[in-house]
Coordinates of C-alpha atoms and ligand atoms in Angstrom, one line a residue:
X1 CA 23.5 17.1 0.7
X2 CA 22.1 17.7 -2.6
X3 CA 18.8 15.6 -3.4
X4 CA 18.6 14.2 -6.5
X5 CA 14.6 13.7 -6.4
X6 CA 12.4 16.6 -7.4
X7 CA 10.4 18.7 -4.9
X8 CA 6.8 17.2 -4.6
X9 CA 4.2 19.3 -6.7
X10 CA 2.1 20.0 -4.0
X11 CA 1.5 19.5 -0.3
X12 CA -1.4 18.0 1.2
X13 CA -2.9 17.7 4.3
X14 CA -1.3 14.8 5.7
X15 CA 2.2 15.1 4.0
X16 CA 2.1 18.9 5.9
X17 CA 0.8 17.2 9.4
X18 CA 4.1 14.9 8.4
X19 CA 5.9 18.1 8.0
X20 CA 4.5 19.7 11.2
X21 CA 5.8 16.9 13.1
X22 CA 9.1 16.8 12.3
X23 CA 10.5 17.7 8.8
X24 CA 13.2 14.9 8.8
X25 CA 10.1 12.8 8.4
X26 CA 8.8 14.6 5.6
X27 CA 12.1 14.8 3.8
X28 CA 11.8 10.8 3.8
X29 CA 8.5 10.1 3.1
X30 CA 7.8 12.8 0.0
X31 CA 11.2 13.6 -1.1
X32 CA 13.6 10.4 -0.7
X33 CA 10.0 8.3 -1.1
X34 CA 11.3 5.8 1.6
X35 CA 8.7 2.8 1.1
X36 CA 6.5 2.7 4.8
X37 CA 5.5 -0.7 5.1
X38 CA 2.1 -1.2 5.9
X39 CA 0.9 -2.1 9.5
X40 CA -2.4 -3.7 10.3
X41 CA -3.7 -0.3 11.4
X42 CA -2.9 1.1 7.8
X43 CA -4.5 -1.7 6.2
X44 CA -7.3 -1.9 8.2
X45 CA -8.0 1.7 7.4
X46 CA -7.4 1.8 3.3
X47 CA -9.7 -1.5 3.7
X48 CA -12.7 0.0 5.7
X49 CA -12.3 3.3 3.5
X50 CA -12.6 1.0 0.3
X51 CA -15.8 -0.6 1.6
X52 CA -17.6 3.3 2.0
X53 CA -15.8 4.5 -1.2
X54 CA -17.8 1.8 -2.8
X55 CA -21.1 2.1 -1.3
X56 CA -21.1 5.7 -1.6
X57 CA -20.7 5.3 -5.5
X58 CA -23.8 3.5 -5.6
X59 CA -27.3 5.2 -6.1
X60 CA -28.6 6.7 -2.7
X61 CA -31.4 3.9 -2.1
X62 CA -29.0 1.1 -3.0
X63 CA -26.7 1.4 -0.1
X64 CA -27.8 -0.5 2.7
X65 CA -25.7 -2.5 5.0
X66 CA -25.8 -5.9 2.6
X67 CA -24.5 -4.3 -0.1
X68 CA -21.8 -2.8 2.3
X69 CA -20.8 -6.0 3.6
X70 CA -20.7 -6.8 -0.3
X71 CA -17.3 -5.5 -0.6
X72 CA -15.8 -6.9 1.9
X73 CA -14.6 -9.9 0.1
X74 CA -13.4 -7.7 -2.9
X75 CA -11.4 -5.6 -0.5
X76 CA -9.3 -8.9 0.5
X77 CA -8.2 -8.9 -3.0
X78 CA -7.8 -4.9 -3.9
X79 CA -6.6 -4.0 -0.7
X80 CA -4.6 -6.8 0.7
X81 CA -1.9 -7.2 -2.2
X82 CA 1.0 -9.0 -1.7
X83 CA 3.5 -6.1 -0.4
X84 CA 1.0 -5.4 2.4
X85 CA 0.8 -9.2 3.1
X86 CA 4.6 -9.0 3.9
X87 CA 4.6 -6.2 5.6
X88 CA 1.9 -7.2 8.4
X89 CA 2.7 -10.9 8.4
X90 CA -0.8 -11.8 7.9
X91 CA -2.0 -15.1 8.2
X92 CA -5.2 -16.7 8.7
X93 CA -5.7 -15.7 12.0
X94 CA -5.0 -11.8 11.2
X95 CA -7.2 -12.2 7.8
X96 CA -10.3 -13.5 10.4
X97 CA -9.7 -10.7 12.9
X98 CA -9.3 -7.8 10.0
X99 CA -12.7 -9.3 8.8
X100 CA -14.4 -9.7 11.9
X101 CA -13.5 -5.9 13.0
X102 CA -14.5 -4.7 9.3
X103 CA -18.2 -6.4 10.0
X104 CA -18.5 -4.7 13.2
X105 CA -17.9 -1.1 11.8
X106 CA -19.9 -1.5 9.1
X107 CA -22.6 -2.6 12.4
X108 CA -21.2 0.6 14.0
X109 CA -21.6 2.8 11.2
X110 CA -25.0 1.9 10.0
X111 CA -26.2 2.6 13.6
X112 CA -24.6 6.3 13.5
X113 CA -26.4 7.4 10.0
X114 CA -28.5 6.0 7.6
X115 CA -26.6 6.2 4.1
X116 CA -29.7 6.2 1.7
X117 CA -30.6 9.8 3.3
X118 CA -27.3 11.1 2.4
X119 CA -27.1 13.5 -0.2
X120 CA -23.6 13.2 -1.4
X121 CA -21.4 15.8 -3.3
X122 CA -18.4 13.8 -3.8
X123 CA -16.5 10.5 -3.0
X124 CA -12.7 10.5 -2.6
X125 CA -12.8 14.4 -4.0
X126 CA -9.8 15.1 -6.2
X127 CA -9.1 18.9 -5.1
X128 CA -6.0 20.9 -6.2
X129 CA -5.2 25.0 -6.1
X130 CA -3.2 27.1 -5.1
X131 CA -3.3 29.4 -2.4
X132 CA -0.9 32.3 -2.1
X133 CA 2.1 30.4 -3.7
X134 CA 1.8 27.3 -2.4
X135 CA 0.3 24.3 -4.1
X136 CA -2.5 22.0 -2.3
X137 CA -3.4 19.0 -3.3
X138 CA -5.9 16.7 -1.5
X139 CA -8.5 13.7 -1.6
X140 CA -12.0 14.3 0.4
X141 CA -13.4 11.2 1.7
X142 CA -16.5 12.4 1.1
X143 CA -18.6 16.4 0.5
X144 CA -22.2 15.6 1.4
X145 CA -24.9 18.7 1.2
X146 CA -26.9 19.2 4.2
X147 CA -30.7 19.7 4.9
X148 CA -29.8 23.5 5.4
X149 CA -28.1 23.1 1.7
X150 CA -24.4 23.3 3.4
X151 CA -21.9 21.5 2.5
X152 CA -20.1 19.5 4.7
X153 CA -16.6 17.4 4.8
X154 CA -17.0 14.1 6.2
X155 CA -13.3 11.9 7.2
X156 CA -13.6 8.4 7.8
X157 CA -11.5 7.8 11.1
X158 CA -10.7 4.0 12.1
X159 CA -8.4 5.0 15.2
X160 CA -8.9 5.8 18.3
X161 CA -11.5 8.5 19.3
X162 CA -10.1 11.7 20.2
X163 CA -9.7 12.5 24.1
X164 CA -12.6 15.2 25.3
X165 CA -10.6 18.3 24.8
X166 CA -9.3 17.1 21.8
X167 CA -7.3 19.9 19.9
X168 CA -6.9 21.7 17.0
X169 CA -4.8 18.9 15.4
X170 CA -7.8 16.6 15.3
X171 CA -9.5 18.6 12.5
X172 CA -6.7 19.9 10.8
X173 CA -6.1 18.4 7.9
X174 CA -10.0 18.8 7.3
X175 CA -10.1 22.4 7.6
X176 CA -7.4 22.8 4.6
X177 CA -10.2 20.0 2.7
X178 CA -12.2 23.4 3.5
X179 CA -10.1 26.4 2.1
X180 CA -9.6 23.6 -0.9
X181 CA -13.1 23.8 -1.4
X182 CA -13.3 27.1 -1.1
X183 CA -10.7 28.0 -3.5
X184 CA -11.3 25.0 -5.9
X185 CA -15.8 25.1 -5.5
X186 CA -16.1 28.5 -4.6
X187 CA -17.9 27.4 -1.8
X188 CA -17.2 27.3 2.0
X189 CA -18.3 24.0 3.6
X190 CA -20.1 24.9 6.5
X191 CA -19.1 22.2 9.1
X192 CA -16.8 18.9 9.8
X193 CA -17.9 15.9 10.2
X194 CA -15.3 13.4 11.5
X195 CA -17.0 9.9 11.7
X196 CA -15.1 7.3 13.8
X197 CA -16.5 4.2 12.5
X198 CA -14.9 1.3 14.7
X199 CA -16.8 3.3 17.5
X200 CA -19.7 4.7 15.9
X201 CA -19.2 7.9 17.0
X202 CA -18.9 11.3 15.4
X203 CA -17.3 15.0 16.3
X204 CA -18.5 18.0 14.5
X205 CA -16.9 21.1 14.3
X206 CA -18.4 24.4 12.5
X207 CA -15.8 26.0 9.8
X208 CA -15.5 29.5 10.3
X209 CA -13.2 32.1 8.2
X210 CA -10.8 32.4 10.7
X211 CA -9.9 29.3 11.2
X212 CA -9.6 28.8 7.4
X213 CA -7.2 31.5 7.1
X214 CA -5.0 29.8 9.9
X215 CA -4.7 27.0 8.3
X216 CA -4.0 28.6 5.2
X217 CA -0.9 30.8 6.7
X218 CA 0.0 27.8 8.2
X219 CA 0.4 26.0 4.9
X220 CA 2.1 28.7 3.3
X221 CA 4.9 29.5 5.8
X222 CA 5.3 25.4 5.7
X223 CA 5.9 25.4 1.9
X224 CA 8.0 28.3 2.3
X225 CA 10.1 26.1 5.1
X226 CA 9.8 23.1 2.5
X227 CA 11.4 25.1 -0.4
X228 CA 14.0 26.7 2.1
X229 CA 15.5 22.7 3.2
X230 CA 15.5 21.6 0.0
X231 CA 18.0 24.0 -1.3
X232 CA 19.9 23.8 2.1
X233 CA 19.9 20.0 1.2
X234 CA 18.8 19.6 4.9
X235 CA 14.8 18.8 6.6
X236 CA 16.0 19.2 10.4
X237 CA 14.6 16.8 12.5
X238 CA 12.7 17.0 15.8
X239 CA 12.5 13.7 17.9
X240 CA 9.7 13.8 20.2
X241 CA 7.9 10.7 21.8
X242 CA 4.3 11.9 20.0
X243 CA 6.1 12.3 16.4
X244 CA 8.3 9.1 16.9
X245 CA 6.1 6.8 18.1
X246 CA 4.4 5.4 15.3
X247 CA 7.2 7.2 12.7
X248 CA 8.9 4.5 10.4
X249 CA 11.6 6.0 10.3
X250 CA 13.2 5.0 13.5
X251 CA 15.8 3.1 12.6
X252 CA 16.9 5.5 9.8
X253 CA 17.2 8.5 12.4
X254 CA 18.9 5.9 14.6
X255 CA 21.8 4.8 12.5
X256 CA 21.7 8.8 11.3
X257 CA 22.3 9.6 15.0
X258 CA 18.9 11.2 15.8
X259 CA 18.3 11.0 19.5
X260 CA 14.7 9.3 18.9
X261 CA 12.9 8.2 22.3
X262 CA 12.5 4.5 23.0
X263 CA 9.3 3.9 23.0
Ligands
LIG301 S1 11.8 8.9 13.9 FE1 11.3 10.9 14.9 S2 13.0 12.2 14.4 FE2 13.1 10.5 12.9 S3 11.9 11.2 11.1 FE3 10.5 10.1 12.5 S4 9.6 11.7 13.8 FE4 11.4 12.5 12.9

């Protein structure tokens, strides 16, 4: 088929990972823009991210856990609109247990750093070049600057925590936040910082050239792919039970024929 929508501008991180997974669910999520209702773990994340976005803009001293637990009540009303009412069904009881788990990461955080002693580069980092053809687009949580004078990407996580041996995917989409940097600052952050605030817990991993340049290849020869089905009119797709599981496309792939695993 021919699309009638344009091809995205850019790529970023997550709309490659989408990619990555399984094409078919790029095709509808950035080309055919097929609205992905909300879930609670969605919500729940643009909420908690609101809450550091907002503390972070404040002056270094000024962000202690009062002020934090400030925007709370403001989030209900930025974050909460009324299409992601619909879409998670939420009623009083949901609202309570969304707050309740909101007050217990800003606990968990506050006990994992100490935000007045961060020195902070950037908050939700607006970052676009492009890197041997192929446009990147992308929005840093945060670029703090170390005691060394490093920088350093820092990704607010509300999921799970990552298994032991957790692989290469986990830091992905942070080490192309670090060839952005690169390209767009002219400087190389130095390490990753992913902070998984409902447990308080962070994983660190140290950028190193190589891995920069793998995730820049990886990019490319994905855009390539991405220009390639869009003329063909086609973005094959590859059911597996890790990319369908929490896919919301199911029941498009379904009446399309796709053979995606019940789970
Ligand atoms: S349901 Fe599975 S096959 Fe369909 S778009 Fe999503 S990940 Fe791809």
């Amino acid at each position: 088929m021919e699309f009638t929508q344009p091809l995205p501008k850019s790529l970023s991180p997550s709309r490659l990972a989408d990619f990555q997974a399984c094409p078919r669910r790029y095709q509808h999520a950035s080309i055919e823009r097929i609205p992905q209702p909300a879930t609670y773990a969605t919500a729940k994340g643009r909420f908690v991210h609101y809450v550091f976005e907002n503390l972070f803009l404040l002056p270094a001293l000024e962000r202690t856990v009062e002020k934090a637990r400030e925007y709370v009540e403001p989030a209900v009303e930025v974050i909460l609109d009324e299409q992601v009412r619909i879409d998670i069904a939420l009623d009083d009881a949901m609202l309570e247990k969304l707050l309740g788990e909101t007050h217990q990461i800003i606990d968990a955080y506050f006990a994992m750093e100490d935000p007045r002693t961060v020195t902070s580069e950037g908050i939700e980092l607006r970052l676009g070049v492009t890197v041997d053809e192929t446009p990147l687009f992308g929005i840093l949580d945060r670029l703090d600057r170390d005691a060394e004078g490093n920088l350093v990407i820092v990704d607010y996580k509300t999921g799970a925590l990552p298994n032991r041996n957790f692989d290469s995917q986990t830091f992905a989409n942070a080490e192309l936040y670090a060839l952005l940097c690169q390209e767009k600052l002219g400087e190389t952050p130095s390490k990753i910082r992913l902070l998984y605030v409902s447990h308080g817990q962070s994983v660190e991993r140290n950028v190193t050239d190589v891995v920069i340049k793998a995730r820049s290849s990886a990019a490319s020869s994905a855009w390539k792919k991405i220009q390639r089905y869009y003329a063909d009119g086609d973005f094959p797709a590859t059911p597996s039970p890790n990319s369908c599981r929490f896919c919301a496309f199911k029941d498009n792939c379904r009446a399309n024929g796709v053979p995606v695993p019940v789970r």
